């Protein structure tokens, strides 16, 4: 599914990465633990998280994650936005809990990693 | 090519800066993306460990035609039992570190997984030196 369509289905707000909206999202992973995210072998996945700090973006940068949804109504600050833009990572804010966001995205047919 | 980065312990806003710089350089050398990812994930885990567990440190990266050698050397509390530290789930991370999304005791095993050769030397109350090599 295209990132643009997925974003509208979760009432998301695109903060960075408008140029990535036409990209296809195939796999997603949900975690607040960056230690966990760094063990993921697949690239170009969508990360659903409630941890909104710079290390989330750094982790995505190293792990080649292209799309991040900040769930739980977490707002992104300027530093996070800047670093995400620099790394061409799409950041989307979502008002729902991680559970609901993940559930809806799963139902849209996005695949889990395991 | 020889690269050097100073790392400040406790400063999470800068954590990952060195790894990011190295990643950019490796990309310019047009090394395979999978190879770059393994290397920078291991490097980032090591950089975060210095920030999370030590006082200050120095990362050096040597790139030649066949391999990249990374040395992460810090002044810090050291690791009393390296075998134990290598176990998945073992962590002494502070609450502040956990709040940043780290401290699950997964970093060192993940470094091992993402490197071709890795050695750790540590002296309690002095510091730790992790050296790893990845072939490119
Ligand atoms: N540079 C270091 N200096 C001192 N102790 C360290 C250092 N690196 C690791 N350790 C010790 O080894 C433990 C395990 O490290 P490891 O990287 O596997 O997990 P972590 O850093 O605690 O959590 P995670 O990496 O999952 O975020 C640490 O909790 C710490 O006690
Ligand atoms: Mg660690």
PDB file of C-alpha atoms and ligand atoms in Angstrom:
ATOM      1  CA  UNK A   1       0.000   0.000   0.000  1.00  0.00           C
ATOM      2  CA  UNK A   2       1.147   3.524  -0.749  1.00  0.00           C
ATOM      3  CA  UNK A   3       2.316   5.531   2.253  1.00  0.00           C
ATOM      4  CA  UNK A   4      -0.156   8.314   1.378  1.00  0.00           C
ATOM      5  CA  UNK A   5      -3.129   5.943   1.553  1.00  0.00           C
ATOM      6  CA  UNK A   6      -1.892   4.319   4.748  1.00  0.00           C
ATOM      7  CA  UNK A   7      -1.467   7.751   6.350  1.00  0.00           C
ATOM      8  CA  UNK A   8      -5.055   8.757   5.631  1.00  0.00           C
ATOM      9  CA  UNK A   9      -6.383   5.421   6.977  1.00  0.00           C
ATOM     10  CA  UNK A  10      -4.782   6.062  10.363  1.00  0.00           C
ATOM     11  CA  UNK A  11      -5.732   9.757  10.549  1.00  0.00           C
ATOM     12  CA  UNK A  12      -2.033  10.506  10.351  1.00  0.00           C
ATOM     13  CA  UNK A  13      -0.337  13.813   9.732  1.00  0.00           C
ATOM     14  CA  UNK A  14       2.720  13.918   7.487  1.00  0.00           C
ATOM     15  CA  UNK A  15       5.531  15.869   9.143  1.00  0.00           C
ATOM     16  CA  UNK A  16       8.464  15.047   6.865  1.00  0.00           C
ATOM     17  CA  UNK A  17       9.036  13.007   3.735  1.00  0.00           C
ATOM     18  CA  UNK A  18       6.295  14.316   1.454  1.00  0.00           C
ATOM     19  CA  UNK A  19       8.342  13.021  -1.453  1.00  0.00           C
ATOM     20  CA  UNK A  20       8.074   9.470  -0.090  1.00  0.00           C
ATOM     21  CA  UNK A  21       4.265   9.389  -0.021  1.00  0.00           C
ATOM     22  CA  UNK A  22       4.021   7.461  -3.269  1.00  0.00           C
ATOM     23  CA  UNK A  23       6.338   4.724  -1.950  1.00  0.00           C
ATOM     24  CA  UNK A  24       4.924   1.300  -1.224  1.00  0.00           C
ATOM     25  CA  UNK A  25       4.918   0.057   2.361  1.00  0.00           C
ATOM     26  CA  UNK A  26       5.120  -3.723   2.650  1.00  0.00           C
ATOM     27  CA  UNK A  27       6.405  -4.552   6.138  1.00  0.00           C
ATOM     28  CA  UNK A  28       5.990  -2.929   9.562  1.00  0.00           C
ATOM     29  CA  UNK A  29       7.442  -3.348  13.031  1.00  0.00           C
ATOM     30  CA  UNK A  30       6.229  -1.792  16.306  1.00  0.00           C
ATOM     31  CA  UNK A  31       8.561  -1.100  19.218  1.00  0.00           C
ATOM     32  CA  UNK A  32       9.580   1.543  21.733  1.00  0.00           C
ATOM     33  CA  UNK A  33      12.874  -0.222  22.205  1.00  0.00           C
ATOM     34  CA  UNK A  34      15.613   0.943  19.869  1.00  0.00           C
ATOM     35  CA  UNK A  35      17.797  -2.002  20.957  1.00  0.00           C
ATOM     36  CA  UNK A  36      15.094  -4.161  19.373  1.00  0.00           C
ATOM     37  CA  UNK A  37      14.767  -2.116  16.208  1.00  0.00           C
ATOM     38  CA  UNK A  38      18.514  -2.374  15.600  1.00  0.00           C
ATOM     39  CA  UNK A  39      18.263  -6.165  15.323  1.00  0.00           C
ATOM     40  CA  UNK A  40      15.830  -5.987  12.413  1.00  0.00           C
ATOM     41  CA  UNK A  41      17.307  -7.435   9.225  1.00  0.00           C
ATOM     42  CA  UNK A  42      14.818  -6.085   6.715  1.00  0.00           C
ATOM     43  CA  UNK A  43      15.201  -2.661   5.107  1.00  0.00           C
ATOM     44  CA  UNK A  44      12.700  -0.007   4.010  1.00  0.00           C
ATOM     45  CA  UNK A  45      10.150  -1.054   6.616  1.00  0.00           C
ATOM     46  CA  UNK A  46       7.675   1.072   8.532  1.00  0.00           C
ATOM     47  CA  UNK A  47       8.373   1.611  12.234  1.00  0.00           C
ATOM     48  CA  UNK A  48       5.484   2.287  14.609  1.00  0.00           C
ATOM     49  CA  UNK A  49       6.683   3.743  17.903  1.00  0.00           C
ATOM     50  CA  UNK A  50       5.772   5.990  20.802  1.00  0.00           C
ATOM     51  CA  UNK A  51       9.374   6.924  21.518  1.00  0.00           C
ATOM     52  CA  UNK A  52       9.890  10.371  20.057  1.00  0.00           C
ATOM     53  CA  UNK A  53      13.498  11.359  20.513  1.00  0.00           C
ATOM     54  CA  UNK A  54      16.496  11.891  18.265  1.00  0.00           C
ATOM     55  CA  UNK A  55      17.713   8.347  18.788  1.00  0.00           C
ATOM     56  CA  UNK A  56      14.585   7.038  17.079  1.00  0.00           C
ATOM     57  CA  UNK A  57      15.663   8.846  13.914  1.00  0.00           C
ATOM     58  CA  UNK A  58      19.317   7.848  14.340  1.00  0.00           C
ATOM     59  CA  UNK A  59      18.244   4.235  14.770  1.00  0.00           C
ATOM     60  CA  UNK A  60      16.110   4.425  11.638  1.00  0.00           C
ATOM     61  CA  UNK A  61      19.027   5.953   9.770  1.00  0.00           C
ATOM     62  CA  UNK A  62      21.377   3.097  10.719  1.00  0.00           C
ATOM     63  CA  UNK A  63      18.755   0.366  10.223  1.00  0.00           C
ATOM     64  CA  UNK A  64      17.644   1.726   6.819  1.00  0.00           C
ATOM     65  CA  UNK A  65      14.088   2.348   7.977  1.00  0.00           C
ATOM     66  CA  UNK A  66      12.327   4.748   5.619  1.00  0.00           C
ATOM     67  CA  UNK A  67       9.000   5.396   7.338  1.00  0.00           C
ATOM     68  CA  UNK A  68       8.189   6.178  10.993  1.00  0.00           C
ATOM     69  CA  UNK A  69       4.807   6.608  12.632  1.00  0.00           C
ATOM     70  CA  UNK A  70       4.862   8.317  16.007  1.00  0.00           C
ATOM     71  CA  UNK A  71       1.747   6.944  17.645  1.00  0.00           C
ATOM     72  CA  UNK A  72       0.212   7.740  21.053  1.00  0.00           C
ATOM     73  CA  UNK A  73      -0.205  11.337  19.873  1.00  0.00           C
ATOM     74  CA  UNK A  74       3.518  11.980  20.298  1.00  0.00           C
ATOM     75  CA  UNK A  75       4.589  15.258  18.728  1.00  0.00           C
ATOM     76  CA  UNK A  76       7.827  15.705  16.873  1.00  0.00           C
ATOM     77  CA  UNK A  77      10.158  18.572  17.818  1.00  0.00           C
ATOM     78  CA  UNK A  78      12.350  20.653  15.467  1.00  0.00           C
ATOM     79  CA  UNK A  79      15.524  18.628  16.027  1.00  0.00           C
ATOM     80  CA  UNK A  80      13.765  15.383  15.203  1.00  0.00           C
ATOM     81  CA  UNK A  81      12.175  16.934  12.149  1.00  0.00           C
ATOM     82  CA  UNK A  82      15.470  18.294  10.902  1.00  0.00           C
ATOM     83  CA  UNK A  83      17.334  15.013  11.339  1.00  0.00           C
ATOM     84  CA  UNK A  84      14.530  13.091   9.616  1.00  0.00           C
ATOM     85  CA  UNK A  85      14.580  15.510   6.678  1.00  0.00           C
ATOM     86  CA  UNK A  86      18.337  15.251   6.406  1.00  0.00           C
ATOM     87  CA  UNK A  87      18.045  11.468   6.188  1.00  0.00           C
ATOM     88  CA  UNK A  88      15.055  11.419   3.875  1.00  0.00           C
ATOM     89  CA  UNK A  89      12.870   9.584   6.390  1.00  0.00           C
ATOM     90  CA  UNK A  90       9.102  10.032   6.352  1.00  0.00           C
ATOM     91  CA  UNK A  91       7.697  10.973   9.765  1.00  0.00           C
ATOM     92  CA  UNK A  92       3.984  10.706  10.449  1.00  0.00           C
ATOM     93  CA  UNK A  93       2.171  11.630  13.650  1.00  0.00           C
ATOM     94  CA  UNK A  94      -0.823   9.561  14.674  1.00  0.00           C
ATOM     95  CA  UNK A  95      -3.249  10.305  17.516  1.00  0.00           C
ATOM     96  CA  UNK A  96      -3.994   6.642  18.277  1.00  0.00           C
ATOM     97  CA  UNK A  97      -2.340   4.188  20.664  1.00  0.00           C
ATOM     98  CA  UNK A  98       0.417   1.939  19.322  1.00  0.00           C
ATOM     99  CA  UNK A  99      -2.005  -0.992  19.664  1.00  0.00           C
ATOM    100  CA  UNK A 100      -4.763   0.585  17.590  1.00  0.00           C
ATOM    101  CA  UNK A 101      -2.362   2.004  15.008  1.00  0.00           C
ATOM    102  CA  UNK A 102      -0.700  -1.398  14.591  1.00  0.00           C
ATOM    103  CA  UNK A 103      -4.044  -3.201  14.477  1.00  0.00           C
ATOM    104  CA  UNK A 104      -5.425  -0.997  11.739  1.00  0.00           C
ATOM    105  CA  UNK A 105      -2.213  -1.163   9.727  1.00  0.00           C
ATOM    106  CA  UNK A 106      -2.158  -4.966  10.051  1.00  0.00           C
ATOM    107  CA  UNK A 107      -5.713  -5.097   8.741  1.00  0.00           C
ATOM    108  CA  UNK A 108      -4.681  -3.030   5.751  1.00  0.00           C
ATOM    109  CA  UNK A 109      -2.498  -5.982   4.767  1.00  0.00           C
ATOM    110  CA  UNK A 110       0.879  -4.665   5.830  1.00  0.00           C
ATOM    111  CA  UNK A 111       3.001  -7.664   6.791  1.00  0.00           C
ATOM    112  CA  UNK A 112       4.728  -8.317  10.138  1.00  0.00           C
ATOM    113  CA  UNK A 113       8.434  -9.206  10.216  1.00  0.00           C
ATOM    114  CA  UNK A 114       7.760 -12.311  12.285  1.00  0.00           C
TER     115      UNK A 114
ATOM    116  CA  UNK B   1      41.464   6.191   5.061  1.00  0.00           C
ATOM    117  CA  UNK B   2      41.657   6.970   8.756  1.00  0.00           C
ATOM    118  CA  UNK B   3      38.773   8.596  10.655  1.00  0.00           C
ATOM    119  CA  UNK B   4      38.573   9.701  14.295  1.00  0.00           C
ATOM    120  CA  UNK B   5      35.650  10.803  16.466  1.00  0.00           C
ATOM    121  CA  UNK B   6      35.566  11.910  20.084  1.00  0.00           C
ATOM    122  CA  UNK B   7      32.544  10.708  22.026  1.00  0.00           C
ATOM    123  CA  UNK B   8      31.113  12.359  25.131  1.00  0.00           C
ATOM    124  CA  UNK B   9      29.619  10.069  27.745  1.00  0.00           C
ATOM    125  CA  UNK B  10      26.056  10.857  28.740  1.00  0.00           C
ATOM    126  CA  UNK B  11      25.357  13.136  25.797  1.00  0.00           C
ATOM    127  CA  UNK B  12      22.475  11.421  24.024  1.00  0.00           C
ATOM    128  CA  UNK B  13      21.719  14.363  21.744  1.00  0.00           C
ATOM    129  CA  UNK B  14      25.010  13.675  19.942  1.00  0.00           C
ATOM    130  CA  UNK B  15      24.864   9.884  20.065  1.00  0.00           C
ATOM    131  CA  UNK B  16      24.997   8.508  16.558  1.00  0.00           C
ATOM    132  CA  UNK B  17      26.757  11.482  15.009  1.00  0.00           C
ATOM    133  CA  UNK B  18      29.978   9.553  14.407  1.00  0.00           C
ATOM    134  CA  UNK B  19      28.113   6.535  13.001  1.00  0.00           C
ATOM    135  CA  UNK B  20      26.195   8.832  10.698  1.00  0.00           C
ATOM    136  CA  UNK B  21      29.382  10.444   9.383  1.00  0.00           C
ATOM    137  CA  UNK B  22      30.955   7.048   8.774  1.00  0.00           C
ATOM    138  CA  UNK B  23      27.848   5.884   6.966  1.00  0.00           C
ATOM    139  CA  UNK B  24      28.024   8.849   4.588  1.00  0.00           C
ATOM    140  CA  UNK B  25      31.666   8.109   3.807  1.00  0.00           C
ATOM    141  CA  UNK B  26      31.043   4.403   3.209  1.00  0.00           C
ATOM    142  CA  UNK B  27      28.242   5.325   0.835  1.00  0.00           C
ATOM    143  CA  UNK B  28      30.541   7.580  -1.144  1.00  0.00           C
ATOM    144  CA  UNK B  29      32.907   4.633  -1.524  1.00  0.00           C
ATOM    145  CA  UNK B  30      29.973   2.779  -3.098  1.00  0.00           C
ATOM    146  CA  UNK B  31      30.184  -0.193  -0.771  1.00  0.00           C
ATOM    147  CA  UNK B  32      27.234  -2.578  -0.895  1.00  0.00           C
ATOM    148  CA  UNK B  33      24.239  -1.301   1.162  1.00  0.00           C
ATOM    149  CA  UNK B  34      23.919  -4.567   3.148  1.00  0.00           C
ATOM    150  CA  UNK B  35      27.588  -4.382   4.092  1.00  0.00           C
ATOM    151  CA  UNK B  36      27.211  -0.752   5.137  1.00  0.00           C
ATOM    152  CA  UNK B  37      24.162  -1.515   7.224  1.00  0.00           C
ATOM    153  CA  UNK B  38      25.857  -4.298   9.202  1.00  0.00           C
ATOM    154  CA  UNK B  39      28.842  -2.104   9.846  1.00  0.00           C
ATOM    155  CA  UNK B  40      26.986   1.039  10.896  1.00  0.00           C
ATOM    156  CA  UNK B  41      24.538  -0.880  13.095  1.00  0.00           C
ATOM    157  CA  UNK B  42      27.495  -2.394  14.975  1.00  0.00           C
ATOM    158  CA  UNK B  43      29.241   0.965  15.116  1.00  0.00           C
ATOM    159  CA  UNK B  44      26.127   2.731  16.386  1.00  0.00           C
ATOM    160  CA  UNK B  45      25.599   0.083  19.094  1.00  0.00           C
ATOM    161  CA  UNK B  46      29.193   0.680  20.168  1.00  0.00           C
ATOM    162  CA  UNK B  47      28.838   4.452  20.062  1.00  0.00           C
ATOM    163  CA  UNK B  48      25.642   4.312  22.141  1.00  0.00           C
ATOM    164  CA  UNK B  49      27.419   2.039  24.627  1.00  0.00           C
ATOM    165  CA  UNK B  50      30.111   4.676  25.168  1.00  0.00           C
ATOM    166  CA  UNK B  51      27.455   7.368  25.621  1.00  0.00           C
ATOM    167  CA  UNK B  52      25.362   5.152  27.903  1.00  0.00           C
ATOM    168  CA  UNK B  53      28.027   3.471  29.997  1.00  0.00           C
ATOM    169  CA  UNK B  54      31.324   5.418  29.840  1.00  0.00           C
ATOM    170  CA  UNK B  55      32.675   8.921  30.560  1.00  0.00           C
ATOM    171  CA  UNK B  56      34.258   9.658  27.212  1.00  0.00           C
ATOM    172  CA  UNK B  57      35.703   7.770  24.311  1.00  0.00           C
ATOM    173  CA  UNK B  58      37.391   7.737  20.957  1.00  0.00           C
ATOM    174  CA  UNK B  59      36.230   5.942  17.837  1.00  0.00           C
ATOM    175  CA  UNK B  60      38.689   5.297  15.051  1.00  0.00           C
ATOM    176  CA  UNK B  61      37.766   3.820  11.700  1.00  0.00           C
ATOM    177  CA  UNK B  62      40.333   2.518   9.226  1.00  0.00           C
ATOM    178  CA  UNK B  63      39.148   1.746   5.754  1.00  0.00           C
ATOM    179  CA  UNK B  64      41.280  -0.154   3.278  1.00  0.00           C
ATOM    180  CA  UNK B  65      40.469  -1.998   0.084  1.00  0.00           C
ATOM    181  CA  UNK B  66      39.304  -5.212   1.721  1.00  0.00           C
ATOM    182  CA  UNK B  67      38.111  -4.351   5.226  1.00  0.00           C
ATOM    183  CA  UNK B  68      37.018  -1.749   7.732  1.00  0.00           C
ATOM    184  CA  UNK B  69      38.577  -1.857  11.202  1.00  0.00           C
ATOM    185  CA  UNK B  70      36.733  -0.012  13.973  1.00  0.00           C
ATOM    186  CA  UNK B  71      38.157   0.683  17.420  1.00  0.00           C
ATOM    187  CA  UNK B  72      35.917   2.012  20.195  1.00  0.00           C
ATOM    188  CA  UNK B  73      38.015   2.950  23.196  1.00  0.00           C
ATOM    189  CA  UNK B  74      36.630   4.630  26.283  1.00  0.00           C
ATOM    190  CA  UNK B  75      37.453   5.868  29.740  1.00  0.00           C
ATOM    191  CA  UNK B  76      34.797   4.465  31.976  1.00  0.00           C
ATOM    192  CA  UNK B  77      33.790   1.937  34.576  1.00  0.00           C
ATOM    193  CA  UNK B  78      34.905  -1.020  32.455  1.00  0.00           C
ATOM    194  CA  UNK B  79      33.139  -4.373  32.218  1.00  0.00           C
ATOM    195  CA  UNK B  80      33.815  -6.759  35.130  1.00  0.00           C
ATOM    196  CA  UNK B  81      32.520  -9.887  33.356  1.00  0.00           C
ATOM    197  CA  UNK B  82      32.696  -9.718  29.576  1.00  0.00           C
ATOM    198  CA  UNK B  83      31.081 -13.133  29.001  1.00  0.00           C
ATOM    199  CA  UNK B  84      28.107 -12.023  31.030  1.00  0.00           C
ATOM    200  CA  UNK B  85      27.913  -8.665  29.226  1.00  0.00           C
ATOM    201  CA  UNK B  86      27.796 -10.578  25.920  1.00  0.00           C
ATOM    202  CA  UNK B  87      24.681 -12.457  27.062  1.00  0.00           C
ATOM    203  CA  UNK B  88      21.412 -11.317  25.582  1.00  0.00           C
ATOM    204  CA  UNK B  89      19.400  -9.426  28.206  1.00  0.00           C
ATOM    205  CA  UNK B  90      22.235  -8.535  30.570  1.00  0.00           C
ATOM    206  CA  UNK B  91      22.247  -4.787  31.208  1.00  0.00           C
ATOM    207  CA  UNK B  92      23.309  -2.347  33.890  1.00  0.00           C
ATOM    208  CA  UNK B  93      21.836   0.636  32.018  1.00  0.00           C
ATOM    209  CA  UNK B  94      20.432   3.501  34.071  1.00  0.00           C
ATOM    210  CA  UNK B  95      16.818   4.642  34.012  1.00  0.00           C
ATOM    211  CA  UNK B  96      17.889   7.630  31.890  1.00  0.00           C
ATOM    212  CA  UNK B  97      19.375   5.292  29.285  1.00  0.00           C
ATOM    213  CA  UNK B  98      16.218   3.176  29.253  1.00  0.00           C
ATOM    214  CA  UNK B  99      14.130   6.266  28.671  1.00  0.00           C
ATOM    215  CA  UNK B 100      16.114   6.867  25.498  1.00  0.00           C
ATOM    216  CA  UNK B 101      15.008   3.477  24.186  1.00  0.00           C
ATOM    217  CA  UNK B 102      18.154   1.559  25.094  1.00  0.00           C
ATOM    218  CA  UNK B 103      19.308  -0.709  27.899  1.00  0.00           C
ATOM    219  CA  UNK B 104      17.808  -4.041  26.912  1.00  0.00           C
ATOM    220  CA  UNK B 105      21.134  -5.853  26.984  1.00  0.00           C
ATOM    221  CA  UNK B 106      20.966  -6.521  23.272  1.00  0.00           C
ATOM    222  CA  UNK B 107      23.716  -4.282  21.950  1.00  0.00           C
ATOM    223  CA  UNK B 108      26.861  -6.383  22.377  1.00  0.00           C
ATOM    224  CA  UNK B 109      25.238  -9.579  20.989  1.00  0.00           C
ATOM    225  CA  UNK B 110      23.927  -7.519  18.080  1.00  0.00           C
ATOM    226  CA  UNK B 111      27.422  -6.121  17.470  1.00  0.00           C
ATOM    227  CA  UNK B 112      28.764  -9.657  17.395  1.00  0.00           C
ATOM    228  CA  UNK B 113      26.086 -10.627  14.871  1.00  0.00           C
ATOM    229  CA  UNK B 114      26.842  -7.693  12.591  1.00  0.00           C
ATOM    230  CA  UNK B 115      30.642  -7.976  12.569  1.00  0.00           C
ATOM    231  CA  UNK B 116      33.076 -10.465  11.048  1.00  0.00           C
ATOM    232  CA  UNK B 117      35.567 -10.316  13.930  1.00  0.00           C
ATOM    233  CA  UNK B 118      35.119  -8.686  17.318  1.00  0.00           C
ATOM    234  CA  UNK B 119      37.213  -8.530  20.479  1.00  0.00           C
ATOM    235  CA  UNK B 120      36.558  -6.780  23.786  1.00  0.00           C
ATOM    236  CA  UNK B 121      39.178  -5.800  26.314  1.00  0.00           C
ATOM    237  CA  UNK B 122      38.227  -4.089  29.519  1.00  0.00           C
ATOM    238  CA  UNK B 123      39.791  -2.983  32.787  1.00  0.00           C
ATOM    239  CA  UNK B 124      37.458  -2.185  35.673  1.00  0.00           C
ATOM    240  CA  UNK B 125      37.610   1.486  36.696  1.00  0.00           C
ATOM    241  CA  UNK B 126      39.696   2.308  33.638  1.00  0.00           C
ATOM    242  CA  UNK B 127      37.806   1.601  30.485  1.00  0.00           C
ATOM    243  CA  UNK B 128      36.822  -0.630  27.620  1.00  0.00           C
ATOM    244  CA  UNK B 129      38.144  -1.238  24.129  1.00  0.00           C
ATOM    245  CA  UNK B 130      36.055  -2.934  21.492  1.00  0.00           C
ATOM    246  CA  UNK B 131      37.689  -3.692  18.151  1.00  0.00           C
ATOM    247  CA  UNK B 132      35.810  -5.085  15.215  1.00  0.00           C
ATOM    248  CA  UNK B 133      36.564  -5.843  11.590  1.00  0.00           C
ATOM    249  CA  UNK B 134      34.140  -6.125   8.710  1.00  0.00           C
ATOM    250  CA  UNK B 135      35.266  -7.249   5.273  1.00  0.00           C
ATOM    251  CA  UNK B 136      33.920  -5.140   2.428  1.00  0.00           C
TER     252      UNK B 136
HETATM  253  N1  LIG C   1      31.651   0.747  26.912  1.00  0.00           N
HETATM  254  C1  LIG C   1      31.189   0.161  28.021  1.00  0.00           C
HETATM  255  N2  LIG C   1      31.648   0.524  29.237  1.00  0.00           N
HETATM  256  C2  LIG C   1      31.180  -0.057  30.364  1.00  0.00           C
HETATM  257  N3  LIG C   1      30.259  -1.030  30.366  1.00  0.00           N
HETATM  258  C3  LIG C   1      29.765  -1.436  29.186  1.00  0.00           C
HETATM  259  C4  LIG C   1      30.200  -0.881  27.948  1.00  0.00           C
HETATM  260  N4  LIG C   1      29.541  -1.492  26.943  1.00  0.00           N
HETATM  261  C5  LIG C   1      28.746  -2.406  27.531  1.00  0.00           C
HETATM  262  N5  LIG C   1      28.872  -2.383  28.859  1.00  0.00           N
HETATM  263  C6  LIG C   1      28.206  -3.265  29.855  1.00  0.00           C
HETATM  264  O1  LIG C   1      27.695  -4.392  29.196  1.00  0.00           O
HETATM  265  C7  LIG C   1      26.268  -4.438  29.348  1.00  0.00           C
HETATM  266  C8  LIG C   1      25.644  -5.030  28.105  1.00  0.00           C
HETATM  267  O2  LIG C   1      25.852  -4.169  26.991  1.00  0.00           O
HETATM  268  P1  LIG C   1      24.826  -4.210  25.779  1.00  0.00           P
HETATM  269  O3  LIG C   1      25.249  -3.210  24.780  1.00  0.00           O
HETATM  270  O4  LIG C   1      24.677  -5.614  25.318  1.00  0.00           O
HETATM  271  O5  LIG C   1      23.453  -3.806  26.470  1.00  0.00           O
HETATM  272  P2  LIG C   1      22.950  -2.371  26.955  1.00  0.00           P
HETATM  273  O6  LIG C   1      23.854  -1.306  26.413  1.00  0.00           O
HETATM  274  O7  LIG C   1      22.798  -2.420  28.429  1.00  0.00           O
HETATM  275  O8  LIG C   1      21.518  -2.280  26.300  1.00  0.00           O
HETATM  276  P3  LIG C   1      21.200  -2.143  24.722  1.00  0.00           P
HETATM  277  O9  LIG C   1      22.475  -2.284  23.999  1.00  0.00           O
HETATM  278  O10 LIG C   1      20.211  -3.208  24.419  1.00  0.00           O
HETATM  279  O11 LIG C   1      20.619  -0.801  24.544  1.00  0.00           O
HETATM  280  C9  LIG C   1      25.880  -3.011  29.662  1.00  0.00           C
HETATM  281  O12 LIG C   1      24.646  -2.892  30.335  1.00  0.00           O
HETATM  282  C10 LIG C   1      27.047  -2.566  30.540  1.00  0.00           C
HETATM  283  O13 LIG C   1      26.931  -3.099  31.829  1.00  0.00           O
HETATM  284 MG1  LIG C   2      24.267  -1.287  24.345  1.00  0.00          MG
END
